[in-house]
Amino acid sequence: MVEVLTAPDTLESAKRSVQGFAAMLGKVAIVALEPSGGLINRVLCAGLAEAFHLLEEGFLPERIEQAMQRFGMVYTPLEHLDLIGLDEFALIARRLEPVLGEPIAEHPIVRHMLEQRWLGMKTGAGFYRHLAAKRTPHGALTSWLRRSFASRATPMSNAEQKKLVQERIVGRTVNEAFRCLDDGVVASAEQVDLALMLAGWAPHRGGPCRYAEQMGYAAMVASLEELTRRQTQRFEPAAGLRRLA
């Protein structure tokens, strides 16, 4: 997949030329409006940001990864961060701060990992250790997370943890997808779903917009409203999602 980022005054002929070139390369081209942050980085960044909030609340990395693996994501959140590179993620997050409304690049876990040069695959260590083709949990990071944040954890069963992790990461991702539609970043929900599935969203769930439809728009809004009440305004349902509900 290639995301074709455009400005408001980009000529249609220019868009068609880039789309044609992408097709020659055997890629699917998704046209997105750049001034609002684009599509893929913006939607993925919202979900990945929520993973850091969960870690700060005492959730262990393996619990987050297991929950999202069970949901069906091609790349689990922390695996995805190691693949992107934490330094690249921080650059993207800073750029998207006005859109996402939170300074996630300044999160204490992000800052610590950047200071330690635990950037992911490129440095051999991030949330995992990467040695040749082998990937193992990063013990030093897990130990630091336990020392720093374990006392904040709320006692709950593994099933409750899985449910909450999925609600929050999926909820943020779905909501940001609808916020992108509200902002005119892409033309349709079908384009959002296609782009996100090609970027690693659980393929059997049909993309974030399709997932909200299957769950029921009213149920999705109710879940986000409850998360807003328990957490912060970052879960405030998108206007377009409320209209559908």
PDB file of C-alpha atoms in Angstrom:
ATOM      1  CA  MET A   1       0.000   0.000   0.000  1.00  0.00           C
ATOM      2  CA  VAL A   2       1.143   3.550  -0.821  1.00  0.00           C
ATOM      3  CA  GLU A   3      -0.417   6.540   0.879  1.00  0.00           C
ATOM      4  CA  VAL A   4      -0.581   9.473  -1.530  1.00  0.00           C
ATOM      5  CA  LEU A   5      -0.510  12.611   0.629  1.00  0.00           C
ATOM      6  CA  THR A   6      -2.015  15.677  -1.001  1.00  0.00           C
ATOM      7  CA  ALA A   7      -2.435  19.361  -0.212  1.00  0.00           C
ATOM      8  CA  PRO A   8      -5.845  21.069  -0.555  1.00  0.00           C
ATOM      9  CA  ASP A   9      -4.800  22.584  -3.897  1.00  0.00           C
ATOM     10  CA  THR A  10      -3.143  19.480  -5.387  1.00  0.00           C
ATOM     11  CA  LEU A  11      -4.269  19.054  -9.003  1.00  0.00           C
ATOM     12  CA  GLU A  12      -6.375  16.020  -9.848  1.00  0.00           C
ATOM     13  CA  SER A  13      -3.978  15.268 -12.705  1.00  0.00           C
ATOM     14  CA  ALA A  14      -1.095  15.080 -10.221  1.00  0.00           C
ATOM     15  CA  LYS A  15      -3.036  12.666  -8.005  1.00  0.00           C
ATOM     16  CA  ARG A  16      -3.828  10.468 -10.997  1.00  0.00           C
ATOM     17  CA  SER A  17      -0.182  10.457 -12.082  1.00  0.00           C
ATOM     18  CA  VAL A  18       1.044   9.289  -8.665  1.00  0.00           C
ATOM     19  CA  GLN A  19      -1.744   6.708  -8.412  1.00  0.00           C
ATOM     20  CA  GLY A  20      -0.787   5.388 -11.832  1.00  0.00           C
ATOM     21  CA  PHE A  21       2.874   5.163 -10.842  1.00  0.00           C
ATOM     22  CA  ALA A  22       1.933   3.277  -7.646  1.00  0.00           C
ATOM     23  CA  ALA A  23      -0.148   0.852  -9.714  1.00  0.00           C
ATOM     24  CA  MET A  24       2.858   0.249 -12.002  1.00  0.00           C
ATOM     25  CA  LEU A  25       4.784  -0.784  -8.869  1.00  0.00           C
ATOM     26  CA  GLY A  26       1.999  -3.216  -7.946  1.00  0.00           C
ATOM     27  CA  LYS A  27       0.817  -1.107  -5.002  1.00  0.00           C
ATOM     28  CA  VAL A  28      -2.626  -0.002  -3.839  1.00  0.00           C
ATOM     29  CA  ALA A  29      -2.708   3.813  -3.678  1.00  0.00           C
ATOM     30  CA  ILE A  30      -4.782   5.517  -0.977  1.00  0.00           C
ATOM     31  CA  VAL A  31      -5.202   9.283  -1.446  1.00  0.00           C
ATOM     32  CA  ALA A  32      -5.187  11.224   1.841  1.00  0.00           C
ATOM     33  CA  LEU A  33      -5.147  14.884   2.809  1.00  0.00           C
ATOM     34  CA  GLU A  34      -1.788  15.742   4.386  1.00  0.00           C
ATOM     35  CA  PRO A  35      -2.521  18.908   6.457  1.00  0.00           C
ATOM     36  CA  SER A  36      -4.688  16.877   8.853  1.00  0.00           C
ATOM     37  CA  GLY A  37      -1.896  14.370   9.458  1.00  0.00           C
ATOM     38  CA  GLY A  38      -2.600  11.845   6.741  1.00  0.00           C
ATOM     39  CA  LEU A  39      -4.429   8.585   7.471  1.00  0.00           C
ATOM     40  CA  ILE A  40      -2.162   5.669   8.376  1.00  0.00           C
ATOM     41  CA  ASN A  41       0.205   7.466  10.773  1.00  0.00           C
ATOM     42  CA  ARG A  42      -2.649   9.268  12.453  1.00  0.00           C
ATOM     43  CA  VAL A  43      -4.852   6.219  13.067  1.00  0.00           C
ATOM     44  CA  LEU A  44      -2.005   3.897  14.051  1.00  0.00           C
ATOM     45  CA  CYS A  45      -0.431   6.539  16.293  1.00  0.00           C
ATOM     46  CA  ALA A  46      -3.650   6.873  18.305  1.00  0.00           C
ATOM     47  CA  GLY A  47      -3.742   3.134  19.022  1.00  0.00           C
ATOM     48  CA  LEU A  48      -0.020   2.933  19.773  1.00  0.00           C
ATOM     49  CA  ALA A  49      -0.292   5.934  22.096  1.00  0.00           C
ATOM     50  CA  GLU A  50      -2.894   4.061  24.132  1.00  0.00           C
ATOM     51  CA  ALA A  51      -0.443   1.186  24.597  1.00  0.00           C
ATOM     52  CA  PHE A  52       1.883   3.607  26.437  1.00  0.00           C
ATOM     53  CA  HIS A  53      -0.960   4.733  28.698  1.00  0.00           C
ATOM     54  CA  LEU A  54      -1.673   1.088  29.555  1.00  0.00           C
ATOM     55  CA  LEU A  55       2.001   0.414  30.327  1.00  0.00           C
ATOM     56  CA  GLU A  56       2.053   3.462  32.601  1.00  0.00           C
ATOM     57  CA  GLU A  57      -0.955   2.043  34.463  1.00  0.00           C
ATOM     58  CA  GLY A  58       0.967  -1.140  35.257  1.00  0.00           C
ATOM     59  CA  PHE A  59      -0.110  -3.441  32.434  1.00  0.00           C
ATOM     60  CA  LEU A  60       2.758  -5.753  31.479  1.00  0.00           C
ATOM     61  CA  PRO A  61       3.978  -5.747  27.859  1.00  0.00           C
ATOM     62  CA  GLU A  62       3.091  -9.408  27.358  1.00  0.00           C
ATOM     63  CA  ARG A  63      -0.515  -8.813  28.461  1.00  0.00           C
ATOM     64  CA  ILE A  64      -0.940  -6.022  25.909  1.00  0.00           C
ATOM     65  CA  GLU A  65       0.615  -8.111  23.146  1.00  0.00           C
ATOM     66  CA  GLN A  66      -1.425 -11.230  23.967  1.00  0.00           C
ATOM     67  CA  ALA A  67      -4.687  -9.263  24.017  1.00  0.00           C
ATOM     68  CA  MET A  68      -4.100  -7.684  20.620  1.00  0.00           C
ATOM     69  CA  GLN A  69      -2.810 -10.935  19.140  1.00  0.00           C
ATOM     70  CA  ARG A  70      -6.078 -12.557  20.237  1.00  0.00           C
ATOM     71  CA  PHE A  71      -7.965  -9.699  18.577  1.00  0.00           C
ATOM     72  CA  GLY A  72      -6.205 -10.695  15.355  1.00  0.00           C
ATOM     73  CA  MET A  73      -3.791  -7.844  14.606  1.00  0.00           C
ATOM     74  CA  VAL A  74      -1.105  -8.752  12.059  1.00  0.00           C
ATOM     75  CA  TYR A  75       1.331  -6.629  14.108  1.00  0.00           C
ATOM     76  CA  THR A  76       0.792  -6.302  17.842  1.00  0.00           C
ATOM     77  CA  PRO A  77       1.313  -2.750  19.204  1.00  0.00           C
ATOM     78  CA  LEU A  78       4.746  -3.172  20.804  1.00  0.00           C
ATOM     79  CA  GLU A  79       5.967  -5.331  17.929  1.00  0.00           C
ATOM     80  CA  HIS A  80       4.797  -2.563  15.569  1.00  0.00           C
ATOM     81  CA  LEU A  81       6.698   0.079  17.557  1.00  0.00           C
ATOM     82  CA  ASP A  82       9.892  -1.995  17.335  1.00  0.00           C
ATOM     83  CA  LEU A  83       9.375  -2.333  13.589  1.00  0.00           C
ATOM     84  CA  ILE A  84       8.789   1.416  13.067  1.00  0.00           C
ATOM     85  CA  GLY A  85      11.570   2.476  15.431  1.00  0.00           C
ATOM     86  CA  LEU A  86      10.783   4.440  18.576  1.00  0.00           C
ATOM     87  CA  ASP A  87      12.677   7.503  17.324  1.00  0.00           C
ATOM     88  CA  GLU A  88      10.548   7.547  14.162  1.00  0.00           C
ATOM     89  CA  PHE A  89       7.402   7.065  16.229  1.00  0.00           C
ATOM     90  CA  ALA A  90       8.368  10.027  18.435  1.00  0.00           C
ATOM     91  CA  LEU A  91       8.854  12.238  15.357  1.00  0.00           C
ATOM     92  CA  ILE A  92       5.441  11.215  14.000  1.00  0.00           C
ATOM     93  CA  ALA A  93       3.813  11.740  17.409  1.00  0.00           C
ATOM     94  CA  ARG A  94       5.264  15.249  17.758  1.00  0.00           C
ATOM     95  CA  ARG A  95       3.977  16.171  14.332  1.00  0.00           C
ATOM     96  CA  LEU A  96       0.523  14.802  15.145  1.00  0.00           C
ATOM     97  CA  GLU A  97       0.297  16.317  18.633  1.00  0.00           C
ATOM     98  CA  PRO A  98      -2.072  19.136  17.545  1.00  0.00           C
ATOM     99  CA  VAL A  99      -4.378  16.578  15.901  1.00  0.00           C
ATOM    100  CA  LEU A 100      -4.277  13.861  18.575  1.00  0.00           C
ATOM    101  CA  GLY A 101      -4.362  16.373  21.431  1.00  0.00           C
ATOM    102  CA  GLU A 102      -1.717  14.718  23.613  1.00  0.00           C
ATOM    103  CA  PRO A 103       2.101  15.021  23.889  1.00  0.00           C
ATOM    104  CA  ILE A 104       2.743  11.295  23.560  1.00  0.00           C
ATOM    105  CA  ALA A 105       6.365  11.855  22.428  1.00  0.00           C
ATOM    106  CA  GLU A 106       7.006  13.273  25.927  1.00  0.00           C
ATOM    107  CA  HIS A 107       5.554  10.226  27.681  1.00  0.00           C
ATOM    108  CA  PRO A 108       7.981   9.024  30.416  1.00  0.00           C
ATOM    109  CA  ILE A 109       8.298   5.544  28.877  1.00  0.00           C
ATOM    110  CA  VAL A 110       9.047   6.995  25.433  1.00  0.00           C
ATOM    111  CA  ARG A 111      11.641   9.361  26.934  1.00  0.00           C
ATOM    112  CA  HIS A 112      13.334   6.583  28.918  1.00  0.00           C
ATOM    113  CA  MET A 113      13.540   4.253  25.938  1.00  0.00           C
ATOM    114  CA  LEU A 114      14.950   7.028  23.737  1.00  0.00           C
ATOM    115  CA  GLU A 115      17.566   7.835  26.390  1.00  0.00           C
ATOM    116  CA  GLN A 116      18.575   4.165  26.583  1.00  0.00           C
ATOM    117  CA  ARG A 117      18.632   3.906  22.764  1.00  0.00           C
ATOM    118  CA  TRP A 118      16.083   1.093  22.958  1.00  0.00           C
ATOM    119  CA  LEU A 119      14.667   1.996  19.563  1.00  0.00           C
ATOM    120  CA  GLY A 120      13.586  -1.416  18.323  1.00  0.00           C
ATOM    121  CA  MET A 121      14.926  -3.632  15.547  1.00  0.00           C
ATOM    122  CA  LYS A 122      17.394  -1.002  14.311  1.00  0.00           C
ATOM    123  CA  THR A 123      19.330  -1.054  17.610  1.00  0.00           C
ATOM    124  CA  GLY A 124      18.681  -4.693  18.511  1.00  0.00           C
ATOM    125  CA  ALA A 125      16.506  -3.828  21.506  1.00  0.00           C
ATOM    126  CA  GLY A 126      13.187  -2.112  22.071  1.00  0.00           C
ATOM    127  CA  PHE A 127      10.191  -3.792  23.618  1.00  0.00           C
ATOM    128  CA  TYR A 128      11.877  -6.975  22.416  1.00  0.00           C
ATOM    129  CA  ARG A 129      15.478  -8.036  21.912  1.00  0.00           C
ATOM    130  CA  HIS A 130      16.258  -8.746  18.264  1.00  0.00           C
ATOM    131  CA  LEU A 131      19.173 -11.101  17.655  1.00  0.00           C
ATOM    132  CA  ALA A 132      19.510 -12.285  14.039  1.00  0.00           C
ATOM    133  CA  ALA A 133      16.137 -13.854  13.219  1.00  0.00           C
ATOM    134  CA  LYS A 134      15.285 -14.452  16.885  1.00  0.00           C
ATOM    135  CA  ARG A 135      13.016 -12.181  18.965  1.00  0.00           C
ATOM    136  CA  THR A 136      12.808 -12.454  22.740  1.00  0.00           C
ATOM    137  CA  PRO A 137      11.255 -10.304  25.510  1.00  0.00           C
ATOM    138  CA  HIS A 138      13.473  -7.410  26.604  1.00  0.00           C
ATOM    139  CA  GLY A 139      14.153  -8.251  30.252  1.00  0.00           C
ATOM    140  CA  ALA A 140      15.822  -4.949  31.181  1.00  0.00           C
ATOM    141  CA  LEU A 141      12.856  -2.929  29.927  1.00  0.00           C
ATOM    142  CA  THR A 142      10.308  -5.222  31.594  1.00  0.00           C
ATOM    143  CA  SER A 143      12.194  -4.960  34.904  1.00  0.00           C
ATOM    144  CA  TRP A 144      12.245  -1.148  34.664  1.00  0.00           C
ATOM    145  CA  LEU A 145       8.521  -1.066  33.875  1.00  0.00           C
ATOM    146  CA  ARG A 146       7.790  -3.282  36.895  1.00  0.00           C
ATOM    147  CA  ARG A 147       9.874  -1.086  39.220  1.00  0.00           C
ATOM    148  CA  SER A 148       8.378   2.139  37.862  1.00  0.00           C
ATOM    149  CA  PHE A 149       4.708   1.346  37.307  1.00  0.00           C
ATOM    150  CA  ALA A 150       3.671  -2.040  38.770  1.00  0.00           C
ATOM    151  CA  SER A 151       2.359  -0.386  41.950  1.00  0.00           C
ATOM    152  CA  ARG A 152      -0.250   1.455  39.854  1.00  0.00           C
ATOM    153  CA  ALA A 153      -1.831  -1.721  38.511  1.00  0.00           C
ATOM    154  CA  THR A 154      -5.458  -2.430  39.415  1.00  0.00           C
ATOM    155  CA  PRO A 155      -5.990  -6.079  40.391  1.00  0.00           C
ATOM    156  CA  MET A 156      -7.944  -7.895  37.689  1.00  0.00           C
ATOM    157  CA  SER A 157      -8.077 -11.291  36.038  1.00  0.00           C
ATOM    158  CA  ASN A 158      -6.323 -12.115  32.764  1.00  0.00           C
ATOM    159  CA  ALA A 159      -9.708 -12.101  31.000  1.00  0.00           C
ATOM    160  CA  GLU A 160     -10.516  -8.646  32.398  1.00  0.00           C
ATOM    161  CA  GLN A 161      -7.108  -7.351  31.330  1.00  0.00           C
ATOM    162  CA  LYS A 162      -7.580  -8.698  27.804  1.00  0.00           C
ATOM    163  CA  LYS A 163     -11.022  -7.110  27.519  1.00  0.00           C
ATOM    164  CA  LEU A 164      -9.819  -3.710  28.761  1.00  0.00           C
ATOM    165  CA  VAL A 165      -6.706  -3.650  26.551  1.00  0.00           C
ATOM    166  CA  GLN A 166      -8.786  -4.474  23.480  1.00  0.00           C
ATOM    167  CA  GLU A 167     -11.479  -1.924  24.369  1.00  0.00           C
ATOM    168  CA  ARG A 168      -8.970   0.875  24.756  1.00  0.00           C
ATOM    169  CA  ILE A 169      -6.553   0.230  21.884  1.00  0.00           C
ATOM    170  CA  VAL A 170      -9.275  -0.764  19.420  1.00  0.00           C
ATOM    171  CA  GLY A 171     -11.523   2.035  20.659  1.00  0.00           C
ATOM    172  CA  ARG A 172      -8.851   4.666  20.084  1.00  0.00           C
ATOM    173  CA  THR A 173      -8.057   3.252  16.640  1.00  0.00           C
ATOM    174  CA  VAL A 174     -11.692   3.083  15.508  1.00  0.00           C
ATOM    175  CA  ASN A 175     -12.480   6.539  16.867  1.00  0.00           C
ATOM    176  CA  GLU A 176      -9.466   8.117  15.129  1.00  0.00           C
ATOM    177  CA  ALA A 177     -10.501   6.458  11.861  1.00  0.00           C
ATOM    178  CA  PHE A 178     -13.898   8.184  12.102  1.00  0.00           C
ATOM    179  CA  ARG A 179     -12.241  11.477  13.106  1.00  0.00           C
ATOM    180  CA  CYS A 180     -10.210  11.215   9.877  1.00  0.00           C
ATOM    181  CA  LEU A 181     -13.462  10.853   7.950  1.00  0.00           C
ATOM    182  CA  ASP A 182     -14.887  13.871   9.803  1.00  0.00           C
ATOM    183  CA  ASP A 183     -11.804  15.900   8.759  1.00  0.00           C
ATOM    184  CA  GLY A 184     -12.045  14.812   5.111  1.00  0.00           C
ATOM    185  CA  VAL A 185      -8.655  13.061   5.204  1.00  0.00           C
ATOM    186  CA  VAL A 186     -10.000  10.315   2.912  1.00  0.00           C
ATOM    187  CA  ALA A 187     -13.133  10.058   0.814  1.00  0.00           C
ATOM    188  CA  SER A 188     -14.812   6.988   2.272  1.00  0.00           C
ATOM    189  CA  ALA A 189     -14.939   4.424   5.077  1.00  0.00           C
ATOM    190  CA  GLU A 190     -14.050   1.753   2.503  1.00  0.00           C
ATOM    191  CA  GLN A 191     -10.743   3.508   1.813  1.00  0.00           C
ATOM    192  CA  VAL A 192     -10.022   3.729   5.539  1.00  0.00           C
ATOM    193  CA  ASP A 193     -10.670   0.018   5.996  1.00  0.00           C
ATOM    194  CA  LEU A 194      -8.608  -1.026   2.982  1.00  0.00           C
ATOM    195  CA  ALA A 195      -5.653   1.124   4.062  1.00  0.00           C
ATOM    196  CA  LEU A 196      -5.709  -0.075   7.667  1.00  0.00           C
ATOM    197  CA  MET A 197      -5.995  -3.746   6.716  1.00  0.00           C
ATOM    198  CA  LEU A 198      -2.994  -3.348   4.412  1.00  0.00           C
ATOM    199  CA  ALA A 199      -1.156  -1.687   7.323  1.00  0.00           C
ATOM    200  CA  GLY A 200      -1.768  -4.596   9.699  1.00  0.00           C
ATOM    201  CA  TRP A 201      -5.308  -4.283  11.118  1.00  0.00           C
ATOM    202  CA  ALA A 202      -6.937  -7.646  11.912  1.00  0.00           C
ATOM    203  CA  PRO A 203      -8.009  -8.693   8.381  1.00  0.00           C
ATOM    204  CA  HIS A 204     -10.914 -10.954   9.396  1.00  0.00           C
ATOM    205  CA  ARG A 205     -12.597  -7.958  11.107  1.00  0.00           C
ATOM    206  CA  GLY A 206     -12.767  -5.951   7.875  1.00  0.00           C
ATOM    207  CA  GLY A 207     -11.122  -2.717   9.028  1.00  0.00           C
ATOM    208  CA  PRO A 208     -11.988  -0.283  11.850  1.00  0.00           C
ATOM    209  CA  CYS A 209     -15.086   1.228  10.232  1.00  0.00           C
ATOM    210  CA  ARG A 210     -16.488  -2.182   9.349  1.00  0.00           C
ATOM    211  CA  TYR A 211     -15.727  -3.349  12.890  1.00  0.00           C
ATOM    212  CA  ALA A 212     -17.776  -0.454  14.337  1.00  0.00           C
ATOM    213  CA  GLU A 213     -20.643  -1.338  12.006  1.00  0.00           C
ATOM    214  CA  GLN A 214     -20.542  -4.995  13.051  1.00  0.00           C
ATOM    215  CA  MET A 215     -20.338  -4.096  16.738  1.00  0.00           C
ATOM    216  CA  GLY A 216     -23.199  -1.621  16.301  1.00  0.00           C
ATOM    217  CA  TYR A 217     -22.558   2.120  16.123  1.00  0.00           C
ATOM    218  CA  ALA A 218     -24.585   2.788  19.266  1.00  0.00           C
ATOM    219  CA  ALA A 219     -22.620   0.142  21.189  1.00  0.00           C
ATOM    220  CA  MET A 220     -19.334   1.612  19.921  1.00  0.00           C
ATOM    221  CA  VAL A 221     -20.319   5.105  21.037  1.00  0.00           C
ATOM    222  CA  ALA A 222     -21.486   3.794  24.414  1.00  0.00           C
ATOM    223  CA  SER A 223     -18.135   2.038  24.925  1.00  0.00           C
ATOM    224  CA  LEU A 224     -16.209   5.214  24.033  1.00  0.00           C
ATOM    225  CA  GLU A 225     -18.405   7.320  26.309  1.00  0.00           C
ATOM    226  CA  GLU A 226     -17.744   4.950  29.199  1.00  0.00           C
ATOM    227  CA  LEU A 227     -13.995   5.109  28.501  1.00  0.00           C
ATOM    228  CA  THR A 228     -14.243   8.903  28.384  1.00  0.00           C
ATOM    229  CA  ARG A 229     -15.914   8.857  31.794  1.00  0.00           C
ATOM    230  CA  ARG A 230     -13.303   6.491  33.282  1.00  0.00           C
ATOM    231  CA  GLN A 231     -10.240   7.851  31.466  1.00  0.00           C
ATOM    232  CA  THR A 232      -9.985  11.171  29.593  1.00  0.00           C
ATOM    233  CA  GLN A 233     -11.393  13.140  26.668  1.00  0.00           C
ATOM    234  CA  ARG A 234      -9.096  11.280  24.284  1.00  0.00           C
ATOM    235  CA  PHE A 235     -11.945   8.747  23.933  1.00  0.00           C
ATOM    236  CA  GLU A 236     -14.610  11.352  23.117  1.00  0.00           C
ATOM    237  CA  PRO A 237     -16.595   9.788  20.212  1.00  0.00           C
ATOM    238  CA  ALA A 238     -16.073  11.303  16.759  1.00  0.00           C
ATOM    239  CA  ALA A 239     -18.953  13.398  15.448  1.00  0.00           C
ATOM    240  CA  GLY A 240     -19.507  11.121  12.449  1.00  0.00           C
ATOM    241  CA  LEU A 241     -19.642   8.069  14.663  1.00  0.00           C
ATOM    242  CA  ARG A 242     -22.255   9.750  16.872  1.00  0.00           C
ATOM    243  CA  ARG A 243     -24.355  10.571  13.772  1.00  0.00           C
ATOM    244  CA  LEU A 244     -24.302   6.934  12.673  1.00  0.00           C
ATOM    245  CA  ALA A 245     -25.283   5.819  16.174  1.00  0.00           C
TER     246      ALA A 245
END
